[in-house]
Amino acid sequence: MTSSALERAVADGDVDAIVRAVSGPTDETLRPGEVALLERAAALVAPTGGPLPTSIAWRLGYALHQAGSFADALDVYDRVDADEARDNPVDTAFLLSSRASSLWATGDAAASRAAADAALAAAQASGDDAAVAAAWVSQALVCVLEGDLDANLVAYRKGLAAAERAGDVLTQARIHNNLGSRCNSEGRYTDALPYLDRAIALAESVSAPAPVRALSLVTRGDALLGLGRIEECLAELHLARDLTRTSESPLLGLALVAIGDANRLCGNATQAAIAYREALVIAERTGNAQVAVPALSGLARALVVDDVDEAHGLVKRALDQPSAIGQVDPLLAAGWVCLATG
């Protein structure tokens, strides 16, 4: 089934057709985006906010996750009908993988590890390559929280192989984006670009929703910034910002943090602070630690010359915030604040 089949079922208010549209072989057109459509479907299937079929719950949760709404995604996962889930091993594996990814994004290492391990066991038992690919992605993310970068790379390689076997283009794009992000974090910006070019091309080949494309544009912008290609960097980031603002995606926060970083490194402290503050508002509204930590850290560094007291407070908040991306940003910010204050 495709999203058009779901659209027809939702328009008709046909609950049985809705369930059929999201059952059976996984169709990637229903996975990343389509938040509003899936929310309408869920409201029709469970009008009182009660239990949801696993097939709807994981797709809606994953769509919310891709849009950066992690707390909302976790709430949806919790609505699964446990008895029904036992009879749908593939959907259950996808749901566990999605839950692990959303928990990772909130910085909850223990809970994300438990969900990722359950996801991998369920996916391997199901024999579905697309589910296996999703489970390996969740494993890779958790390995970052645990500081095991070797295991992270192994998991991505296994996930990519499974996604290619399944013909799952969007998971391939996600993995290539994450491999590019890994290169960026290690300062290997030139190595990152082929991964990110591939991620963007894959996403465009299936007309992926705006947040999916925007994420790779942000990551590519980071690589270009690392290479000193500032104008190209800002062009990518402004496109990502426009895509996410148009779709009202919380991923707008990531684009704004990156714009703040680029402006700060160019010496445009005022413009950087404006971008960081807007990103922080979005992060606090959505509970997104991935955005909150670099926004707090970047804002502290942008303000250190003009407002040392606020910079100190921002650094403390950043260091106290659990994060899936670790403490490198806040520790660097703390170092700059200490240097600026003697």
CSV table of C-alpha atoms in Angstrom, one decimal:
chain,number,residue,atom,x,y,z
A,1,MET,CA,0.0,0.0,0.0
A,2,THR,CA,1.0,3.6,-0.5
A,3,SER,CA,0.3,6.9,1.2
A,4,SER,CA,-2.3,7.6,-1.5
A,5,ALA,CA,-4.2,4.5,-0.4
A,6,LEU,CA,-4.1,5.8,3.2
A,7,GLU,CA,-5.2,9.2,2.0
A,8,ARG,CA,-8.3,7.6,0.4
A,9,ALA,CA,-9.1,5.5,3.5
A,10,VAL,CA,-8.7,8.6,5.8
A,11,ALA,CA,-10.9,10.7,3.5
A,12,ASP,CA,-13.6,8.0,3.5
A,13,GLY,CA,-13.3,7.5,7.3
A,14,ASP,CA,-12.9,3.8,6.6
A,15,VAL,CA,-11.1,2.3,9.7
A,16,ASP,CA,-10.7,-1.2,8.1
A,17,ALA,CA,-9.1,0.4,5.0
A,18,ILE,CA,-6.8,2.5,7.1
A,19,VAL,CA,-5.5,-0.6,8.9
A,20,ARG,CA,-5.1,-2.4,5.6
A,21,ALA,CA,-3.2,0.6,4.1
A,22,VAL,CA,-0.5,0.4,6.7
A,23,SER,CA,-0.3,-3.4,7.0
A,24,GLY,CA,1.5,-6.0,5.1
A,25,PRO,CA,4.9,-5.3,3.3
A,26,THR,CA,6.5,-2.1,4.6
A,27,ASP,CA,6.2,0.8,2.2
A,28,GLU,CA,8.8,3.4,2.7
A,29,THR,CA,6.4,6.1,1.4
A,30,LEU,CA,4.6,5.8,4.7
A,31,ARG,CA,7.6,6.1,6.9
A,32,PRO,CA,9.2,9.5,7.1
A,33,GLY,CA,6.9,12.4,7.0
A,34,GLU,CA,3.2,12.3,6.5
A,35,VAL,CA,2.7,13.3,10.1
A,36,ALA,CA,-0.6,15.0,9.6
A,37,LEU,CA,-2.0,12.1,7.5
A,38,LEU,CA,-1.0,9.5,10.1
A,39,GLU,CA,-2.3,11.6,12.9
A,40,ARG,CA,-5.7,11.7,11.2
A,41,ALA,CA,-5.5,8.0,10.7
A,42,ALA,CA,-4.8,7.4,14.3
A,43,ALA,CA,-7.6,9.6,15.4
A,44,LEU,CA,-10.1,7.6,13.3
A,45,VAL,CA,-8.8,4.2,14.4
A,46,ALA,CA,-8.7,5.2,18.1
A,47,PRO,CA,-11.0,8.3,18.5
A,48,THR,CA,-10.8,8.3,22.3
A,49,GLY,CA,-7.0,8.2,22.3
A,50,GLY,CA,-6.9,4.5,23.2
A,51,PRO,CA,-4.6,1.7,22.0
A,52,LEU,CA,-3.3,1.9,18.5
A,53,PRO,CA,-2.4,-1.0,16.1
A,54,THR,CA,1.4,-1.5,16.0
A,55,SER,CA,1.5,-0.7,12.2
A,56,ILE,CA,0.0,2.8,12.8
A,57,ALA,CA,1.9,3.5,16.1
A,58,TRP,CA,5.4,2.9,14.8
A,59,ARG,CA,4.8,4.8,11.5
A,60,LEU,CA,3.3,7.8,13.3
A,61,GLY,CA,6.0,7.7,16.0
A,62,TYR,CA,8.8,7.4,13.4
A,63,ALA,CA,7.3,10.3,11.4
A,64,LEU,CA,7.2,12.4,14.5
A,65,HIS,CA,10.8,11.4,15.3
A,66,GLN,CA,12.0,12.4,11.9
A,67,ALA,CA,10.3,15.7,12.4
A,68,GLY,CA,12.2,16.1,15.7
A,69,SER,CA,9.1,15.7,18.0
A,70,PHE,CA,10.7,13.1,20.2
A,71,ALA,CA,8.4,13.4,23.2
A,72,ASP,CA,5.3,13.1,21.1
A,73,ALA,CA,6.9,10.1,19.3
A,74,LEU,CA,7.4,8.3,22.7
A,75,ASP,CA,3.8,9.0,23.7
A,76,VAL,CA,2.6,7.4,20.5
A,77,TYR,CA,4.8,4.3,21.0
A,78,ASP,CA,3.2,3.9,24.5
A,79,ARG,CA,-0.2,3.6,23.0
A,80,VAL,CA,0.5,0.2,21.3
A,81,ASP,CA,-1.9,-2.6,21.9
A,82,ALA,CA,0.4,-5.2,23.5
A,83,ASP,CA,-1.7,-8.2,22.6
A,84,GLU,CA,-1.9,-7.1,19.0
A,85,ALA,CA,1.9,-6.4,18.9
A,86,ARG,CA,2.8,-10.0,19.7
A,87,ASP,CA,1.0,-11.1,16.5
A,88,ASN,CA,2.9,-8.6,14.3
A,89,PRO,CA,6.7,-9.3,14.7
A,90,VAL,CA,7.9,-7.0,11.9
A,91,ASP,CA,5.9,-4.0,13.0
A,92,THR,CA,7.0,-4.7,16.6
A,93,ALA,CA,10.7,-4.7,15.5
A,94,PHE,CA,10.2,-1.3,13.7
A,95,LEU,CA,8.4,0.1,16.8
A,96,LEU,CA,11.2,-0.9,19.1
A,97,SER,CA,13.8,0.5,16.7
A,98,SER,CA,12.0,3.8,16.5
A,99,ARG,CA,11.5,3.9,20.3
A,100,ALA,CA,15.3,3.3,20.8
A,101,SER,CA,16.1,6.2,18.4
A,102,SER,CA,13.7,8.6,20.1
A,103,LEU,CA,15.1,7.7,23.5
A,104,TRP,CA,18.6,8.2,22.1
A,105,ALA,CA,17.6,11.7,21.0
A,106,THR,CA,16.6,12.6,24.5
A,107,GLY,CA,19.9,11.3,25.9
A,108,ASP,CA,18.4,8.4,27.9
A,109,ALA,CA,21.3,5.8,27.5
A,110,ALA,CA,19.9,3.0,29.6
A,111,ALA,CA,16.4,3.0,28.1
A,112,SER,CA,17.7,3.4,24.5
A,113,ARG,CA,20.1,0.5,24.9
A,114,ALA,CA,17.3,-1.8,26.2
A,115,ALA,CA,15.0,-0.8,23.3
A,116,ALA,CA,17.7,-1.2,20.7
A,117,ASP,CA,18.6,-4.7,22.0
A,118,ALA,CA,15.0,-5.7,21.9
A,119,ALA,CA,14.6,-4.3,18.4
A,120,LEU,CA,17.6,-6.2,17.1
A,121,ALA,CA,16.4,-9.5,18.6
A,122,ALA,CA,12.8,-8.9,17.2
A,123,ALA,CA,14.1,-7.8,13.8
A,124,GLN,CA,16.4,-10.8,13.3
A,125,ALA,CA,13.7,-13.2,14.4
A,126,SER,CA,11.3,-11.6,11.9
A,127,GLY,CA,13.7,-12.2,9.0
A,128,ASP,CA,12.7,-8.8,7.5
A,129,ASP,CA,15.7,-7.0,6.1
A,130,ALA,CA,14.1,-3.5,6.4
A,131,ALA,CA,13.4,-4.2,10.0
A,132,VAL,CA,16.9,-5.5,10.5
A,133,ALA,CA,18.3,-2.3,8.9
A,134,ALA,CA,16.3,-0.1,11.2
A,135,ALA,CA,17.4,-2.1,14.3
A,136,TRP,CA,21.1,-1.8,13.3
A,137,VAL,CA,20.6,2.0,13.0
A,138,SER,CA,19.2,2.1,16.5
A,139,GLN,CA,22.2,0.0,17.7
A,140,ALA,CA,24.6,2.5,16.1
A,141,LEU,CA,23.0,5.5,17.8
A,142,VAL,CA,23.2,3.9,21.2
A,143,CYS,CA,26.8,3.0,20.7
A,144,VAL,CA,27.5,6.8,20.3
A,145,LEU,CA,25.9,7.4,23.7
A,146,GLU,CA,28.1,4.6,25.2
A,147,GLY,CA,31.3,6.0,23.5
A,148,ASP,CA,31.9,2.9,21.4
A,149,LEU,CA,32.7,4.3,18.0
A,150,ASP,CA,34.0,1.0,16.6
A,151,ALA,CA,30.7,-0.7,17.4
A,152,ASN,CA,28.9,2.3,15.9
A,153,LEU,CA,30.7,1.9,12.6
A,154,VAL,CA,30.1,-1.9,12.5
A,155,ALA,CA,26.4,-1.3,13.2
A,156,TYR,CA,26.0,1.2,10.4
A,157,ARG,CA,27.8,-1.1,7.9
A,158,LYS,CA,25.4,-4.0,8.9
A,159,GLY,CA,22.4,-1.7,8.7
A,160,LEU,CA,23.4,-0.4,5.3
A,161,ALA,CA,23.9,-3.9,3.9
A,162,ALA,CA,20.4,-4.9,5.2
A,163,ALA,CA,18.8,-1.7,3.8
A,164,GLU,CA,20.3,-2.3,0.4
A,165,ARG,CA,19.0,-5.9,0.4
A,166,ALA,CA,15.6,-4.6,1.3
A,167,GLY,CA,15.7,-1.8,-1.3
A,168,ASP,CA,15.0,0.6,1.6
A,169,VAL,CA,16.2,3.9,0.1
A,170,LEU,CA,15.3,6.1,3.0
A,171,THR,CA,17.2,4.1,5.5
A,172,GLN,CA,20.1,4.1,3.2
A,173,ALA,CA,19.9,7.9,3.1
A,174,ARG,CA,19.7,8.0,6.8
A,175,ILE,CA,22.8,5.9,7.3
A,176,HIS,CA,24.8,7.8,4.7
A,177,ASN,CA,23.8,11.1,6.5
A,178,ASN,CA,24.9,9.6,9.9
A,179,LEU,CA,28.2,8.4,8.5
A,180,GLY,CA,28.8,11.9,7.1
A,181,SER,CA,28.0,13.3,10.5
A,182,ARG,CA,30.4,10.9,12.1
A,183,CYS,CA,33.2,12.1,9.8
A,184,ASN,CA,32.4,15.7,10.7
A,185,SER,CA,32.7,14.9,14.4
A,186,GLU,CA,36.2,13.5,13.7
A,187,GLY,CA,37.2,16.6,11.7
A,188,ARG,CA,37.2,14.5,8.4
A,189,TYR,CA,35.2,17.0,6.5
A,190,THR,CA,36.4,16.0,3.0
A,191,ASP,CA,35.6,12.4,3.8
A,192,ALA,CA,32.1,13.5,4.9
A,193,LEU,CA,31.0,15.0,1.6
A,194,PRO,CA,30.6,11.9,-0.5
A,195,TYR,CA,28.4,10.3,2.2
A,196,LEU,CA,26.3,13.5,2.3
A,197,ASP,CA,26.0,13.9,-1.4
A,198,ARG,CA,24.8,10.3,-1.6
A,199,ALA,CA,22.3,10.9,1.3
A,200,ILE,CA,20.8,13.9,-0.5
A,201,ALA,CA,20.6,12.1,-3.9
A,202,LEU,CA,18.9,9.1,-2.3
A,203,ALA,CA,16.4,11.3,-0.5
A,204,GLU,CA,15.6,13.2,-3.7
A,205,SER,CA,15.2,10.0,-5.7
A,206,VAL,CA,12.2,9.1,-3.6
A,207,SER,CA,10.9,12.6,-3.1
A,208,ALA,CA,11.5,12.3,0.6
A,209,PRO,CA,9.7,14.8,2.9
A,210,ALA,CA,11.3,18.1,3.6
A,211,PRO,CA,12.7,17.2,7.1
A,212,VAL,CA,14.6,14.2,5.7
A,213,ARG,CA,16.3,16.3,3.0
A,214,ALA,CA,16.9,19.2,5.4
A,215,LEU,CA,18.8,17.0,7.9
A,216,SER,CA,21.4,16.0,5.2
A,217,LEU,CA,21.7,19.6,4.1
A,218,VAL,CA,22.5,20.7,7.6
A,219,THR,CA,25.1,17.9,8.0
A,220,ARG,CA,26.6,18.9,4.6
A,221,GLY,CA,26.7,22.5,5.8
A,222,ASP,CA,28.7,21.4,8.8
A,223,ALA,CA,31.2,19.8,6.5
A,224,LEU,CA,31.5,22.8,4.3
A,225,LEU,CA,32.0,25.0,7.4
A,226,GLY,CA,34.8,22.8,8.5
A,227,LEU,CA,36.4,23.2,5.1
A,228,GLY,CA,36.1,27.0,5.3
A,229,ARG,CA,33.6,27.1,2.4
A,230,ILE,CA,31.4,29.6,4.3
A,231,GLU,CA,29.3,30.9,1.4
A,232,GLU,CA,28.4,27.4,0.3
A,233,CYS,CA,27.8,26.4,3.9
A,234,LEU,CA,25.3,29.2,4.5
A,235,ALA,CA,23.5,28.5,1.2
A,236,GLU,CA,22.9,24.9,2.3
A,237,LEU,CA,21.9,25.9,5.8
A,238,HIS,CA,19.5,28.6,4.6
A,239,LEU,CA,17.9,26.1,2.2
A,240,ALA,CA,17.5,23.6,5.2
A,241,ARG,CA,16.1,26.4,7.3
A,242,ASP,CA,13.5,27.3,4.6
A,243,LEU,CA,12.5,23.7,4.1
A,244,THR,CA,12.0,23.1,7.8
A,245,ARG,CA,10.3,26.4,8.5
A,246,THR,CA,7.8,25.7,5.7
A,247,SER,CA,7.1,22.2,7.0
A,248,GLU,CA,7.0,23.5,10.6
A,249,SER,CA,9.5,20.9,11.5
A,250,PRO,CA,11.4,21.0,14.9
A,251,LEU,CA,14.5,20.1,12.8
A,252,LEU,CA,14.5,23.9,12.2
A,253,GLY,CA,16.5,24.0,15.4
A,254,LEU,CA,19.4,22.1,13.9
A,255,ALA,CA,19.5,24.4,10.9
A,256,LEU,CA,19.5,27.4,13.2
A,257,VAL,CA,22.3,26.1,15.4
A,258,ALA,CA,24.4,25.5,12.3
A,259,ILE,CA,23.6,29.0,11.0
A,260,GLY,CA,24.7,30.3,14.5
A,261,ASP,CA,27.9,28.4,14.3
A,262,ALA,CA,28.8,29.7,10.8
A,263,ASN,CA,28.1,33.3,11.8
A,264,ARG,CA,30.0,33.0,15.1
A,265,LEU,CA,33.1,31.6,13.3
A,266,CYS,CA,32.8,34.6,10.9
A,267,GLY,CA,32.8,37.0,13.8
A,268,ASN,CA,29.1,37.9,13.4
A,269,ALA,CA,28.3,37.5,17.1
A,270,THR,CA,25.0,39.3,17.0
A,271,GLN,CA,23.6,37.2,14.1
A,272,ALA,CA,24.9,34.1,15.7
A,273,ALA,CA,23.2,34.9,19.0
A,274,ILE,CA,19.9,35.5,17.2
A,275,ALA,CA,20.1,32.1,15.5
A,276,TYR,CA,21.1,30.3,18.8
A,277,ARG,CA,18.3,31.9,20.8
A,278,GLU,CA,15.6,30.9,18.2
A,279,ALA,CA,17.1,27.4,18.2
A,280,LEU,CA,16.9,27.2,21.9
A,281,VAL,CA,13.3,28.2,22.0
A,282,ILE,CA,12.5,25.3,19.6
A,283,ALA,CA,14.6,22.9,21.6
A,284,GLU,CA,12.9,23.7,24.8
A,285,ARG,CA,9.5,23.4,23.2
A,286,THR,CA,10.2,19.9,21.7
A,287,GLY,CA,12.5,18.5,24.4
A,288,ASN,CA,15.3,18.1,21.8
A,289,ALA,CA,18.7,17.7,23.6
A,290,GLN,CA,20.5,17.4,20.3
A,291,VAL,CA,19.6,21.1,19.7
A,292,ALA,CA,19.5,22.4,23.2
A,293,VAL,CA,23.2,21.5,24.1
A,294,PRO,CA,24.9,23.1,21.0
A,295,ALA,CA,22.5,26.0,21.1
A,296,LEU,CA,23.3,26.8,24.8
A,297,SER,CA,27.1,26.2,24.1
A,298,GLY,CA,27.2,28.3,21.0
A,299,LEU,CA,25.2,31.1,22.6
A,300,ALA,CA,27.6,31.2,25.6
A,301,ARG,CA,30.5,31.6,23.2
A,302,ALA,CA,28.7,34.3,21.2
A,303,LEU,CA,27.9,36.3,24.4
A,304,VAL,CA,31.1,35.8,26.4
A,305,VAL,CA,32.6,39.2,25.5
A,306,ASP,CA,29.4,41.2,26.2
A,307,ASP,CA,27.7,39.3,29.0
A,308,VAL,CA,30.0,37.0,31.0
A,309,ASP,CA,27.4,36.2,33.6
A,310,GLU,CA,24.9,35.0,31.1
A,311,ALA,CA,27.6,33.0,29.3
A,312,HIS,CA,28.4,31.3,32.6
A,313,GLY,CA,24.8,30.4,33.2
A,314,LEU,CA,24.4,29.0,29.7
A,315,VAL,CA,27.5,26.8,30.0
A,316,LYS,CA,26.1,25.4,33.3
A,317,ARG,CA,22.8,24.6,31.7
A,318,ALA,CA,24.6,22.9,28.7
A,319,LEU,CA,26.7,20.8,31.0
A,320,ASP,CA,23.7,19.7,33.1
A,321,GLN,CA,21.7,18.7,30.1
A,322,PRO,CA,21.7,15.0,29.1
A,323,SER,CA,22.5,14.7,25.5
A,324,ALA,CA,22.9,12.1,22.8
A,325,ILE,CA,25.9,14.0,21.4
A,326,GLY,CA,28.0,14.2,24.5
A,327,GLN,CA,29.7,17.1,26.3
A,328,VAL,CA,32.3,18.3,23.7
A,329,ASP,CA,30.4,21.4,22.9
A,330,PRO,CA,29.6,22.6,26.4
A,331,LEU,CA,33.2,21.7,27.6
A,332,LEU,CA,34.7,23.8,24.8
A,333,ALA,CA,32.3,26.6,25.6
A,334,ALA,CA,33.3,26.4,29.3
A,335,GLY,CA,36.9,26.6,28.3
A,336,TRP,CA,36.3,29.8,26.2
A,337,VAL,CA,34.3,31.4,29.0
A,338,CYS,CA,37.1,30.6,31.5
A,339,LEU,CA,39.7,32.0,29.1
A,340,ALA,CA,37.7,35.2,28.5
A,341,THR,CA,37.4,35.7,32.3
A,342,GLY,CA,41.0,35.0,33.1
